[in-house]
Amino acid sequence: MSITEENPSGEELRERYKIERNKRLRNDGPEQYLEPTGRFAHLLEDPYTKIEDREPRKDEVTVAIIGGGFAGLCAGARLKEAGIKDVTIIEGGGDVGGVWYWNRYPGAMCDTAAMVYLPLLEETNNFPSAKYVYGHEIHAHAQRIAETFDLYEGALFSTTVQEARWDETINKWIVKTDRGDELKAQFLVMGTGPMHNPKLPGISGIEDFNGHMFHTARWDYDYTGGDRTGSPMDRLSDKRVGIIGTGATAVQCIPHLAKTSGDLYVFQRTPSSIDVRNNRSLTDEDFNSLQTGWQKEWLDNFATLQSGGFADKDLVKDGWTDIAIRIRDRIITKIQDNPGAELDDVWMEAFSESDDEKMNEIRSRVNSIVTDGTVAESLKPWYRQLCKRPCFHDEYLQAYNNPKTHLIDTDGRGVERIDETGIWANGEHYELDCIVLASGFEVHIVHSAHYETYGKEAESLNEHWDGGMKSLHGINIHGFPNLFILGLAQGGSLVANVTHNFSETSTAIAAMISNCLETGCETLEPTAEAETNWVERLQIQDRGFLANCTPGYYNNEGHETTDRDLFSTARFPDGSVAFFNYLTNWVNSGEYEGISFN
Ligand code: NDP
């Protein structure tokens, strides 16, 4: 079979993937992107909330939480449940919600089923309206969590932390902010999330465009008309709109732009993989059969299947579990057929075959939906599904059947330059009224923040992690007493459902703080030995198949990943579910092994 035929496999497919990857490799790799400065500095500002003057706070709190997204909210909720009332959230945005506060682009929606993606559904007595819900409903859920657990009380919004410093003379954290606050906190929880700031494509001339330009993370409804609840963008009907980027964000907003723009020009460097979404409204029937404790059952079921584990049924039934189940079932068959086979080899074969099958289905789906043959060819992704963020959508590919939607496929080269009147690509100029930048975000899997944290003896977290992240459970750090991190690295590492990591970790954090307060201790900190043992226990993975993937933020844009980075993202050897169970048992034992309470 030739590689241009519809369903190539094995070596031919690998060769095609390599060719497509090589087209996209750039010397500047991750450096190609720009921070928003100059004309774009406003991208770091908040267009949604007017900043009111207020007096700086210099008082004392029991717990300060940096970040009011789902990480900070989960921690706040668990602390309140544990009876700790004095909790203050500090958040740069004007409200809770994190990415769901900032991202209001049309079509924004969760890609993981709402029944598992939205945390604390039972605790807030809420049911999602559909299998996947829109951003405004997700933001409303964040607000509901804050209201249910009184987390608005004392919260400092529109406030950016500038420094967190441990003061050994009083055993408290001093948190300084851009509003002049100097809050003293006995305990400090950091839930700063993996995606902080929008980034810009490093395209020559980007500053020169005289038309309108904005990033998806700050959608300008004043210009487009419409709103995030889905009202049509009625001011675009006579506009020539260009969008740069075809990642997960663009996939969600392009169908809306296609419906309303005079003409829409989509500048594509690499197509996303678009699997079936099959969204549907949820009804009473979906909820009536649920018993108390259902969300934990669903969360464990989803995470088990994601970790290659066994479960009687697939409760979530979506694109994430579909590929996981295919791999798992192939492993079973292969082991039955060849009982002596090496598990690593079996896993690799099963993964490879399942992925080839899935990607061939995804490419065939493009043919079955997109009517123009050339456009359909350009929309086919030639890489493994997990090389880039998998997308699921039932209107994206259809948008290219709209005669006003023009796909400008740059065959991996990207946009050449921007000038006063539009975009140059493939040697042609496209005159535009408006350019939408769907160019993504700075991504940090390991905790990172735009402020410095100083622990004992004024050592900074950056210095402490000079050789890579070191932690106990991804949560506590030796030398940084009473500090807790909510993240994925060196802990649950469950990428397909990020909020699940937060809810599990939050339970452990609340238990440690409660234990400290109940026993009258002032500080808690992991011992150096416990931290070292934990890190040694983790499995440092090489980049595996990602090393040969088409470039993107999953693989450092195709460039080498340092040992430091590999070490930092080391994971629990038995997977996410095993980690969550381990952490629960660690808490329930009441021993908190490895933590010293003083
Ligand atoms: P991405 O970083 O995934 O995408 C950026 C896009 O910009 C890519 O298509 C990239 O192309 C393109 N690009 C960059 N430079 C150029 C250039 N010079 N010319 C042409 N194209 C260019 O950002 P997103 O905002 O789409 O998504 C970021 C992440 O946010 C997702 O991976 C996901 O984790 C999260 N997200 C989650 C959602 C959800 O859960 N519902 C929804 C949306 C986002 P290339 O691929 O070639 O690099």
PDB file of C-alpha atoms in Angstrom, residues 57-322:
ATOM      1  CA  ARG A  57      -4.439  44.039  53.977  1.00  0.00           C
ATOM      2  CA  LYS A  58      -1.742  43.464  56.576  1.00  0.00           C
ATOM      3  CA  ASP A  59      -3.642  41.094  58.863  1.00  0.00           C
ATOM      4  CA  GLU A  60      -3.229  37.428  59.648  1.00  0.00           C
ATOM      5  CA  VAL A  61      -5.097  34.429  58.240  1.00  0.00           C
ATOM      6  CA  THR A  62      -4.912  30.743  58.969  1.00  0.00           C
ATOM      7  CA  VAL A  63      -4.726  29.697  55.315  1.00  0.00           C
ATOM      8  CA  ALA A  64      -4.001  31.771  52.209  1.00  0.00           C
ATOM      9  CA  ILE A  65      -4.696  30.147  48.837  1.00  0.00           C
ATOM     10  CA  ILE A  66      -3.052  31.579  45.739  1.00  0.00           C
ATOM     11  CA  GLY A  67      -5.380  31.036  42.779  1.00  0.00           C
ATOM     12  CA  GLY A  68      -9.182  30.945  42.571  1.00  0.00           C
ATOM     13  CA  GLY A  69      -9.481  28.358  39.803  1.00  0.00           C
ATOM     14  CA  PHE A  70     -10.612  24.803  40.399  1.00  0.00           C
ATOM     15  CA  ALA A  71      -7.354  23.985  42.232  1.00  0.00           C
ATOM     16  CA  GLY A  72      -7.755  26.754  44.794  1.00  0.00           C
ATOM     17  CA  LEU A  73     -11.511  26.174  45.070  1.00  0.00           C
ATOM     18  CA  CYS A  74     -11.086  22.450  45.766  1.00  0.00           C
ATOM     19  CA  ALA A  75      -8.547  23.238  48.478  1.00  0.00           C
ATOM     20  CA  GLY A  76     -10.796  25.942  49.951  1.00  0.00           C
ATOM     21  CA  ALA A  77     -13.814  23.643  49.953  1.00  0.00           C
ATOM     22  CA  ARG A  78     -11.988  20.773  51.654  1.00  0.00           C
ATOM     23  CA  LEU A  79     -10.549  23.136  54.281  1.00  0.00           C
ATOM     24  CA  LYS A  80     -13.983  24.562  55.042  1.00  0.00           C
ATOM     25  CA  GLU A  81     -15.432  21.050  55.238  1.00  0.00           C
ATOM     26  CA  ALA A  82     -12.713  20.287  57.775  1.00  0.00           C
ATOM     27  CA  GLY A  83     -13.959  23.211  59.884  1.00  0.00           C
ATOM     28  CA  ILE A  84     -11.159  25.669  59.052  1.00  0.00           C
ATOM     29  CA  LYS A  85     -13.037  28.920  58.601  1.00  0.00           C
ATOM     30  CA  ASP A  86     -10.280  31.465  58.152  1.00  0.00           C
ATOM     31  CA  VAL A  87      -9.341  30.903  54.518  1.00  0.00           C
ATOM     32  CA  THR A  88      -8.418  33.689  52.077  1.00  0.00           C
ATOM     33  CA  ILE A  89      -8.224  33.224  48.328  1.00  0.00           C
ATOM     34  CA  ILE A  90      -5.894  35.575  46.436  1.00  0.00           C
ATOM     35  CA  GLU A  91      -6.680  35.736  42.731  1.00  0.00           C
ATOM     36  CA  GLY A  92      -5.473  37.872  39.824  1.00  0.00           C
ATOM     37  CA  GLY A  93      -8.845  37.802  38.067  1.00  0.00           C
ATOM     38  CA  GLY A  94     -11.921  39.668  39.221  1.00  0.00           C
ATOM     39  CA  ASP A  95     -13.726  36.463  40.251  1.00  0.00           C
ATOM     40  CA  VAL A  96     -13.157  32.775  40.826  1.00  0.00           C
ATOM     41  CA  GLY A  97     -12.977  30.372  37.871  1.00  0.00           C
ATOM     42  CA  GLY A  98      -9.343  30.498  36.700  1.00  0.00           C
ATOM     43  CA  VAL A  99      -9.129  29.573  33.004  1.00  0.00           C
ATOM     44  CA  TRP A 100     -12.934  29.584  32.907  1.00  0.00           C
ATOM     45  CA  TYR A 101     -12.952  33.171  34.116  1.00  0.00           C
ATOM     46  CA  TRP A 102     -10.435  34.292  31.493  1.00  0.00           C
ATOM     47  CA  ASN A 103     -11.430  32.189  28.481  1.00  0.00           C
ATOM     48  CA  ARG A 104     -14.771  33.442  27.192  1.00  0.00           C
ATOM     49  CA  TYR A 105     -14.341  32.735  23.499  1.00  0.00           C
ATOM     50  CA  PRO A 106     -17.440  31.491  21.651  1.00  0.00           C
ATOM     51  CA  GLY A 107     -17.839  27.727  21.915  1.00  0.00           C
ATOM     52  CA  ALA A 108     -15.509  27.337  24.926  1.00  0.00           C
ATOM     53  CA  MET A 109     -16.430  24.045  26.511  1.00  0.00           C
ATOM     54  CA  CYS A 110     -14.883  21.234  28.555  1.00  0.00           C
ATOM     55  CA  ASP A 111     -13.333  18.398  26.543  1.00  0.00           C
ATOM     56  CA  THR A 112     -13.562  15.938  29.412  1.00  0.00           C
ATOM     57  CA  ALA A 113     -17.109  14.905  30.359  1.00  0.00           C
ATOM     58  CA  ALA A 114     -18.673  17.362  32.811  1.00  0.00           C
ATOM     59  CA  MET A 115     -19.730  14.569  35.211  1.00  0.00           C
ATOM     60  CA  VAL A 116     -16.040  14.041  35.992  1.00  0.00           C
ATOM     61  CA  TYR A 117     -14.464  17.338  34.945  1.00  0.00           C
ATOM     62  CA  LEU A 118     -16.569  19.552  37.242  1.00  0.00           C
ATOM     63  CA  PRO A 119     -15.320  18.986  40.776  1.00  0.00           C
ATOM     64  CA  LEU A 120     -17.508  18.753  43.880  1.00  0.00           C
ATOM     65  CA  LEU A 121     -20.788  18.198  42.016  1.00  0.00           C
ATOM     66  CA  GLU A 122     -22.387  16.227  44.841  1.00  0.00           C
ATOM     67  CA  GLU A 123     -21.100  18.604  47.499  1.00  0.00           C
ATOM     68  CA  THR A 124     -22.741  21.517  45.670  1.00  0.00           C
ATOM     69  CA  ASN A 125     -25.859  19.544  44.700  1.00  0.00           C
ATOM     70  CA  ASN A 126     -25.351  20.363  41.044  1.00  0.00           C
ATOM     71  CA  PHE A 127     -25.861  18.363  37.861  1.00  0.00           C
ATOM     72  CA  PRO A 128     -24.382  19.469  34.558  1.00  0.00           C
ATOM     73  CA  SER A 129     -26.897  20.274  31.824  1.00  0.00           C
ATOM     74  CA  ALA A 130     -25.074  18.217  29.182  1.00  0.00           C
ATOM     75  CA  LYS A 131     -22.323  15.650  28.776  1.00  0.00           C
ATOM     76  CA  TYR A 132     -19.989  18.537  27.827  1.00  0.00           C
ATOM     77  CA  VAL A 133     -20.961  21.994  29.025  1.00  0.00           C
ATOM     78  CA  TYR A 134     -20.102  25.490  27.870  1.00  0.00           C
ATOM     79  CA  GLY A 135     -17.634  27.780  29.597  1.00  0.00           C
ATOM     80  CA  HIS A 136     -20.265  30.012  31.187  1.00  0.00           C
ATOM     81  CA  GLU A 137     -21.838  26.996  32.916  1.00  0.00           C
ATOM     82  CA  ILE A 138     -18.397  25.897  34.121  1.00  0.00           C
ATOM     83  CA  HIS A 139     -17.673  29.389  35.428  1.00  0.00           C
ATOM     84  CA  ALA A 140     -21.061  29.368  37.197  1.00  0.00           C
ATOM     85  CA  HIS A 141     -20.093  26.061  38.815  1.00  0.00           C
ATOM     86  CA  ALA A 142     -16.860  27.623  40.086  1.00  0.00           C
ATOM     87  CA  GLN A 143     -18.961  30.439  41.574  1.00  0.00           C
ATOM     88  CA  ARG A 144     -21.304  27.874  43.115  1.00  0.00           C
ATOM     89  CA  ILE A 145     -18.386  26.156  44.858  1.00  0.00           C
ATOM     90  CA  ALA A 146     -17.191  29.523  46.199  1.00  0.00           C
ATOM     91  CA  GLU A 147     -20.693  30.370  47.448  1.00  0.00           C
ATOM     92  CA  THR A 148     -21.392  26.945  48.949  1.00  0.00           C
ATOM     93  CA  PHE A 149     -18.173  26.991  50.948  1.00  0.00           C
ATOM     94  CA  ASP A 150     -18.102  30.739  51.769  1.00  0.00           C
ATOM     95  CA  LEU A 151     -14.931  31.232  49.815  1.00  0.00           C
ATOM     96  CA  TYR A 152     -15.908  34.711  48.624  1.00  0.00           C
ATOM     97  CA  GLU A 153     -15.596  35.855  52.221  1.00  0.00           C
ATOM     98  CA  GLY A 154     -12.386  37.888  52.501  1.00  0.00           C
ATOM     99  CA  ALA A 155     -11.190  36.860  49.028  1.00  0.00           C
ATOM    100  CA  LEU A 156      -8.753  39.254  47.393  1.00  0.00           C
ATOM    101  CA  PHE A 157      -9.633  39.503  43.706  1.00  0.00           C
ATOM    102  CA  SER A 158      -7.806  41.519  41.045  1.00  0.00           C
ATOM    103  CA  THR A 159      -4.750  40.956  43.178  1.00  0.00           C
ATOM    104  CA  THR A 160      -1.474  39.521  41.947  1.00  0.00           C
ATOM    105  CA  VAL A 161       0.996  37.922  44.317  1.00  0.00           C
ATOM    106  CA  GLN A 162       4.511  39.320  43.980  1.00  0.00           C
ATOM    107  CA  GLU A 163       6.345  37.302  46.597  1.00  0.00           C
ATOM    108  CA  ALA A 164       5.745  34.642  49.258  1.00  0.00           C
ATOM    109  CA  ARG A 165       8.367  34.496  52.022  1.00  0.00           C
ATOM    110  CA  TRP A 166       8.599  32.243  55.075  1.00  0.00           C
ATOM    111  CA  ASP A 167       9.313  34.257  58.221  1.00  0.00           C
ATOM    112  CA  GLU A 168      11.077  31.942  60.658  1.00  0.00           C
ATOM    113  CA  THR A 169      10.715  34.376  63.550  1.00  0.00           C
ATOM    114  CA  ILE A 170       6.940  34.043  63.573  1.00  0.00           C
ATOM    115  CA  ASN A 171       6.501  30.777  61.644  1.00  0.00           C
ATOM    116  CA  LYS A 172       4.247  32.379  59.080  1.00  0.00           C
ATOM    117  CA  TRP A 173       4.249  33.088  55.378  1.00  0.00           C
ATOM    118  CA  ILE A 174       4.309  36.745  54.357  1.00  0.00           C
ATOM    119  CA  VAL A 175       2.489  37.156  51.069  1.00  0.00           C
ATOM    120  CA  LYS A 176       3.093  40.452  49.246  1.00  0.00           C
ATOM    121  CA  THR A 177       0.847  41.558  46.399  1.00  0.00           C
ATOM    122  CA  ASP A 178       0.623  44.295  43.779  1.00  0.00           C
ATOM    123  CA  ARG A 179      -2.126  45.934  45.877  1.00  0.00           C
ATOM    124  CA  GLY A 180       0.246  46.588  48.785  1.00  0.00           C
ATOM    125  CA  ASP A 181      -1.005  43.646  50.876  1.00  0.00           C
ATOM    126  CA  GLU A 182       1.329  41.934  53.295  1.00  0.00           C
ATOM    127  CA  LEU A 183      -0.782  39.073  54.461  1.00  0.00           C
ATOM    128  CA  LYS A 184       0.549  36.784  57.169  1.00  0.00           C
ATOM    129  CA  ALA A 185      -0.578  33.204  56.676  1.00  0.00           C
ATOM    130  CA  GLN A 186       0.130  30.199  58.865  1.00  0.00           C
ATOM    131  CA  PHE A 187      -0.395  27.927  55.853  1.00  0.00           C
ATOM    132  CA  LEU A 188       0.013  28.717  52.186  1.00  0.00           C
ATOM    133  CA  VAL A 189      -1.611  26.718  49.370  1.00  0.00           C
ATOM    134  CA  MET A 190      -0.620  27.339  45.748  1.00  0.00           C
ATOM    135  CA  GLY A 191      -3.081  26.470  43.008  1.00  0.00           C
ATOM    136  CA  THR A 192      -1.657  28.499  40.169  1.00  0.00           C
ATOM    137  CA  GLY A 193      -2.633  26.073  37.392  1.00  0.00           C
ATOM    138  CA  PRO A 194      -0.646  24.775  34.416  1.00  0.00           C
ATOM    139  CA  MET A 195      -1.532  27.570  31.948  1.00  0.00           C
ATOM    140  CA  HIS A 196      -0.970  31.093  33.201  1.00  0.00           C
ATOM    141  CA  ASN A 197      -0.592  33.556  30.381  1.00  0.00           C
ATOM    142  CA  PRO A 198      -1.504  33.826  26.715  1.00  0.00           C
ATOM    143  CA  LYS A 199       1.431  33.599  24.325  1.00  0.00           C
ATOM    144  CA  LEU A 200       1.770  35.144  20.890  1.00  0.00           C
ATOM    145  CA  PRO A 201       3.044  33.569  17.699  1.00  0.00           C
ATOM    146  CA  GLY A 202       6.455  35.016  16.847  1.00  0.00           C
ATOM    147  CA  ILE A 203       5.429  36.207  13.401  1.00  0.00           C
ATOM    148  CA  SER A 204       7.340  39.057  11.839  1.00  0.00           C
ATOM    149  CA  GLY A 205       5.257  42.226  11.523  1.00  0.00           C
ATOM    150  CA  ILE A 206       2.692  41.180  14.161  1.00  0.00           C
ATOM    151  CA  GLU A 207       2.936  44.663  15.701  1.00  0.00           C
ATOM    152  CA  ASP A 208       2.204  46.358  12.367  1.00  0.00           C
ATOM    153  CA  PHE A 209      -1.346  45.231  11.678  1.00  0.00           C
ATOM    154  CA  ASN A 210      -3.694  48.231  11.519  1.00  0.00           C
ATOM    155  CA  GLY A 211      -6.908  46.246  11.789  1.00  0.00           C
ATOM    156  CA  HIS A 212      -8.366  44.731  14.941  1.00  0.00           C
ATOM    157  CA  MET A 213      -6.482  41.942  16.700  1.00  0.00           C
ATOM    158  CA  PHE A 214      -7.063  39.983  19.886  1.00  0.00           C
ATOM    159  CA  HIS A 215      -6.157  36.683  21.570  1.00  0.00           C
ATOM    160  CA  THR A 216      -8.817  34.029  22.226  1.00  0.00           C
ATOM    161  CA  ALA A 217      -8.141  34.346  25.971  1.00  0.00           C
ATOM    162  CA  ARG A 218      -9.489  37.937  25.875  1.00  0.00           C
ATOM    163  CA  TRP A 219     -12.294  37.656  23.314  1.00  0.00           C
ATOM    164  CA  ASP A 220     -13.434  41.105  22.249  1.00  0.00           C
ATOM    165  CA  TYR A 221     -17.240  40.859  22.094  1.00  0.00           C
ATOM    166  CA  ASP A 222     -17.419  44.665  21.822  1.00  0.00           C
ATOM    167  CA  TYR A 223     -15.882  44.215  18.387  1.00  0.00           C
ATOM    168  CA  THR A 224     -17.518  40.933  17.316  1.00  0.00           C
ATOM    169  CA  GLY A 225     -20.936  41.353  18.920  1.00  0.00           C
ATOM    170  CA  GLY A 226     -22.571  38.386  20.635  1.00  0.00           C
ATOM    171  CA  ASP A 227     -21.559  36.953  23.976  1.00  0.00           C
ATOM    172  CA  ARG A 228     -20.183  33.832  25.570  1.00  0.00           C
ATOM    173  CA  THR A 229     -23.604  32.261  26.062  1.00  0.00           C
ATOM    174  CA  GLY A 230     -23.873  31.817  22.299  1.00  0.00           C
ATOM    175  CA  SER A 231     -25.625  34.964  21.026  1.00  0.00           C
ATOM    176  CA  PRO A 232     -24.474  35.393  17.425  1.00  0.00           C
ATOM    177  CA  MET A 233     -21.532  37.681  16.742  1.00  0.00           C
ATOM    178  CA  ASP A 234     -23.635  40.053  14.666  1.00  0.00           C
ATOM    179  CA  ARG A 235     -20.921  42.667  14.088  1.00  0.00           C
ATOM    180  CA  LEU A 236     -18.809  40.313  11.977  1.00  0.00           C
ATOM    181  CA  SER A 237     -21.190  39.904   9.049  1.00  0.00           C
ATOM    182  CA  ASP A 238     -19.257  42.371   6.849  1.00  0.00           C
ATOM    183  CA  LYS A 239     -15.795  41.505   8.196  1.00  0.00           C
ATOM    184  CA  ARG A 240     -12.924  39.506   6.762  1.00  0.00           C
ATOM    185  CA  VAL A 241     -11.682  37.590   9.787  1.00  0.00           C
ATOM    186  CA  GLY A 242      -8.423  35.637  10.007  1.00  0.00           C
ATOM    187  CA  ILE A 243      -7.597  33.146  12.751  1.00  0.00           C
ATOM    188  CA  ILE A 244      -4.067  31.902  13.416  1.00  0.00           C
ATOM    189  CA  GLY A 245      -3.924  28.482  15.048  1.00  0.00           C
ATOM    190  CA  THR A 246      -5.941  25.281  14.860  1.00  0.00           C
ATOM    191  CA  GLY A 247      -5.402  23.855  18.368  1.00  0.00           C
ATOM    192  CA  ALA A 248      -8.099  22.897  20.885  1.00  0.00           C
ATOM    193  CA  THR A 249      -9.232  26.511  21.347  1.00  0.00           C
ATOM    194  CA  ALA A 250      -9.512  27.295  17.629  1.00  0.00           C
ATOM    195  CA  VAL A 251     -11.406  24.052  17.037  1.00  0.00           C
ATOM    196  CA  GLN A 252     -14.074  25.233  19.453  1.00  0.00           C
ATOM    197  CA  CYS A 253     -14.428  28.821  18.212  1.00  0.00           C
ATOM    198  CA  ILE A 254     -14.061  28.317  14.440  1.00  0.00           C
ATOM    199  CA  PRO A 255     -17.601  26.901  13.974  1.00  0.00           C
ATOM    200  CA  HIS A 256     -18.972  30.077  15.596  1.00  0.00           C
ATOM    201  CA  LEU A 257     -16.759  32.393  13.529  1.00  0.00           C
ATOM    202  CA  ALA A 258     -17.689  30.469  10.381  1.00  0.00           C
ATOM    203  CA  LYS A 259     -21.389  31.071  11.011  1.00  0.00           C
ATOM    204  CA  THR A 260     -21.078  34.804  11.559  1.00  0.00           C
ATOM    205  CA  SER A 261     -18.043  36.215   9.687  1.00  0.00           C
ATOM    206  CA  GLY A 262     -18.324  37.836   6.275  1.00  0.00           C
ATOM    207  CA  ASP A 263     -15.400  35.606   5.315  1.00  0.00           C
ATOM    208  CA  LEU A 264     -13.272  33.470   7.600  1.00  0.00           C
ATOM    209  CA  TYR A 265      -9.634  32.620   6.785  1.00  0.00           C
ATOM    210  CA  VAL A 266      -8.178  29.820   8.916  1.00  0.00           C
ATOM    211  CA  PHE A 267      -4.350  29.809   8.867  1.00  0.00           C
ATOM    212  CA  GLN A 268      -3.299  26.270   9.654  1.00  0.00           C
ATOM    213  CA  ARG A 269       0.187  25.009  10.451  1.00  0.00           C
ATOM    214  CA  THR A 270      -0.772  21.580  11.838  1.00  0.00           C
ATOM    215  CA  PRO A 271      -4.310  20.157  11.807  1.00  0.00           C
ATOM    216  CA  SER A 272      -5.759  18.871  15.087  1.00  0.00           C
ATOM    217  CA  SER A 273      -7.191  15.363  15.366  1.00  0.00           C
ATOM    218  CA  ILE A 274     -10.959  15.732  15.578  1.00  0.00           C
ATOM    219  CA  ASP A 275     -12.744  12.729  17.035  1.00  0.00           C
ATOM    220  CA  VAL A 276     -16.489  12.346  17.590  1.00  0.00           C
ATOM    221  CA  ARG A 277     -17.908  14.323  20.496  1.00  0.00           C
ATOM    222  CA  ASN A 278     -21.522  13.075  20.643  1.00  0.00           C
ATOM    223  CA  ASN A 279     -22.624  15.701  23.095  1.00  0.00           C
ATOM    224  CA  ARG A 280     -26.122  15.380  24.492  1.00  0.00           C
ATOM    225  CA  SER A 281     -28.282  17.029  27.120  1.00  0.00           C
ATOM    226  CA  LEU A 282     -28.436  15.229  30.427  1.00  0.00           C
ATOM    227  CA  THR A 283     -31.893  14.617  31.828  1.00  0.00           C
ATOM    228  CA  ASP A 284     -33.492  13.500  35.080  1.00  0.00           C
ATOM    229  CA  GLU A 285     -33.130   9.961  33.813  1.00  0.00           C
ATOM    230  CA  ASP A 286     -29.373  10.368  33.885  1.00  0.00           C
ATOM    231  CA  PHE A 287     -29.412  11.417  37.507  1.00  0.00           C
ATOM    232  CA  ASN A 288     -32.285   9.530  39.087  1.00  0.00           C
ATOM    233  CA  SER A 289     -30.357   6.289  39.216  1.00  0.00           C
ATOM    234  CA  LEU A 290     -27.295   7.816  40.851  1.00  0.00           C
ATOM    235  CA  GLN A 291     -26.574   6.890  44.451  1.00  0.00           C
ATOM    236  CA  THR A 292     -24.755   9.004  46.999  1.00  0.00           C
ATOM    237  CA  GLY A 293     -21.040   8.814  46.262  1.00  0.00           C
ATOM    238  CA  TRP A 294     -21.643   8.556  42.502  1.00  0.00           C
ATOM    239  CA  GLN A 295     -19.081  11.161  41.516  1.00  0.00           C
ATOM    240  CA  LYS A 296     -16.235   9.362  43.234  1.00  0.00           C
ATOM    241  CA  GLU A 297     -17.301   6.168  41.474  1.00  0.00           C
ATOM    242  CA  TRP A 298     -17.301   7.979  38.098  1.00  0.00           C
ATOM    243  CA  LEU A 299     -13.978   9.664  38.798  1.00  0.00           C
ATOM    244  CA  ASP A 300     -12.323   6.392  39.800  1.00  0.00           C
ATOM    245  CA  ASN A 301     -13.843   4.614  36.811  1.00  0.00           C
ATOM    246  CA  PHE A 302     -12.574   7.238  34.346  1.00  0.00           C
ATOM    247  CA  ALA A 303      -9.127   7.404  35.951  1.00  0.00           C
ATOM    248  CA  THR A 304      -8.871   3.592  36.087  1.00  0.00           C
ATOM    249  CA  LEU A 305      -9.544   3.254  32.385  1.00  0.00           C
ATOM    250  CA  GLN A 306      -7.142   6.105  31.650  1.00  0.00           C
ATOM    251  CA  SER A 307      -4.428   4.315  33.614  1.00  0.00           C
ATOM    252  CA  GLY A 308      -4.867   1.119  31.580  1.00  0.00           C
ATOM    253  CA  GLY A 309      -6.747  -0.504  34.445  1.00  0.00           C
ATOM    254  CA  PHE A 310      -9.747  -2.818  34.536  1.00  0.00           C
ATOM    255  CA  ALA A 311     -13.315  -1.790  35.262  1.00  0.00           C
ATOM    256  CA  ASP A 312     -16.558  -3.721  34.719  1.00  0.00           C
ATOM    257  CA  LYS A 313     -18.094  -0.848  32.826  1.00  0.00           C
ATOM    258  CA  ASP A 314     -17.157   2.393  31.134  1.00  0.00           C
ATOM    259  CA  LEU A 315     -19.329   5.016  32.860  1.00  0.00           C
ATOM    260  CA  VAL A 316     -18.066   8.053  30.932  1.00  0.00           C
ATOM    261  CA  LYS A 317     -17.837   6.468  27.450  1.00  0.00           C
ATOM    262  CA  ASP A 318     -15.952   9.106  25.511  1.00  0.00           C
ATOM    263  CA  GLY A 319     -12.967   9.512  23.233  1.00  0.00           C
ATOM    264  CA  TRP A 320     -10.504   9.326  26.131  1.00  0.00           C
ATOM    265  CA  THR A 321     -11.831   6.020  27.465  1.00  0.00           C
ATOM    266  CA  ASP A 322     -12.334   4.620  23.956  1.00  0.00           C
TER     267      ASP A 322
END
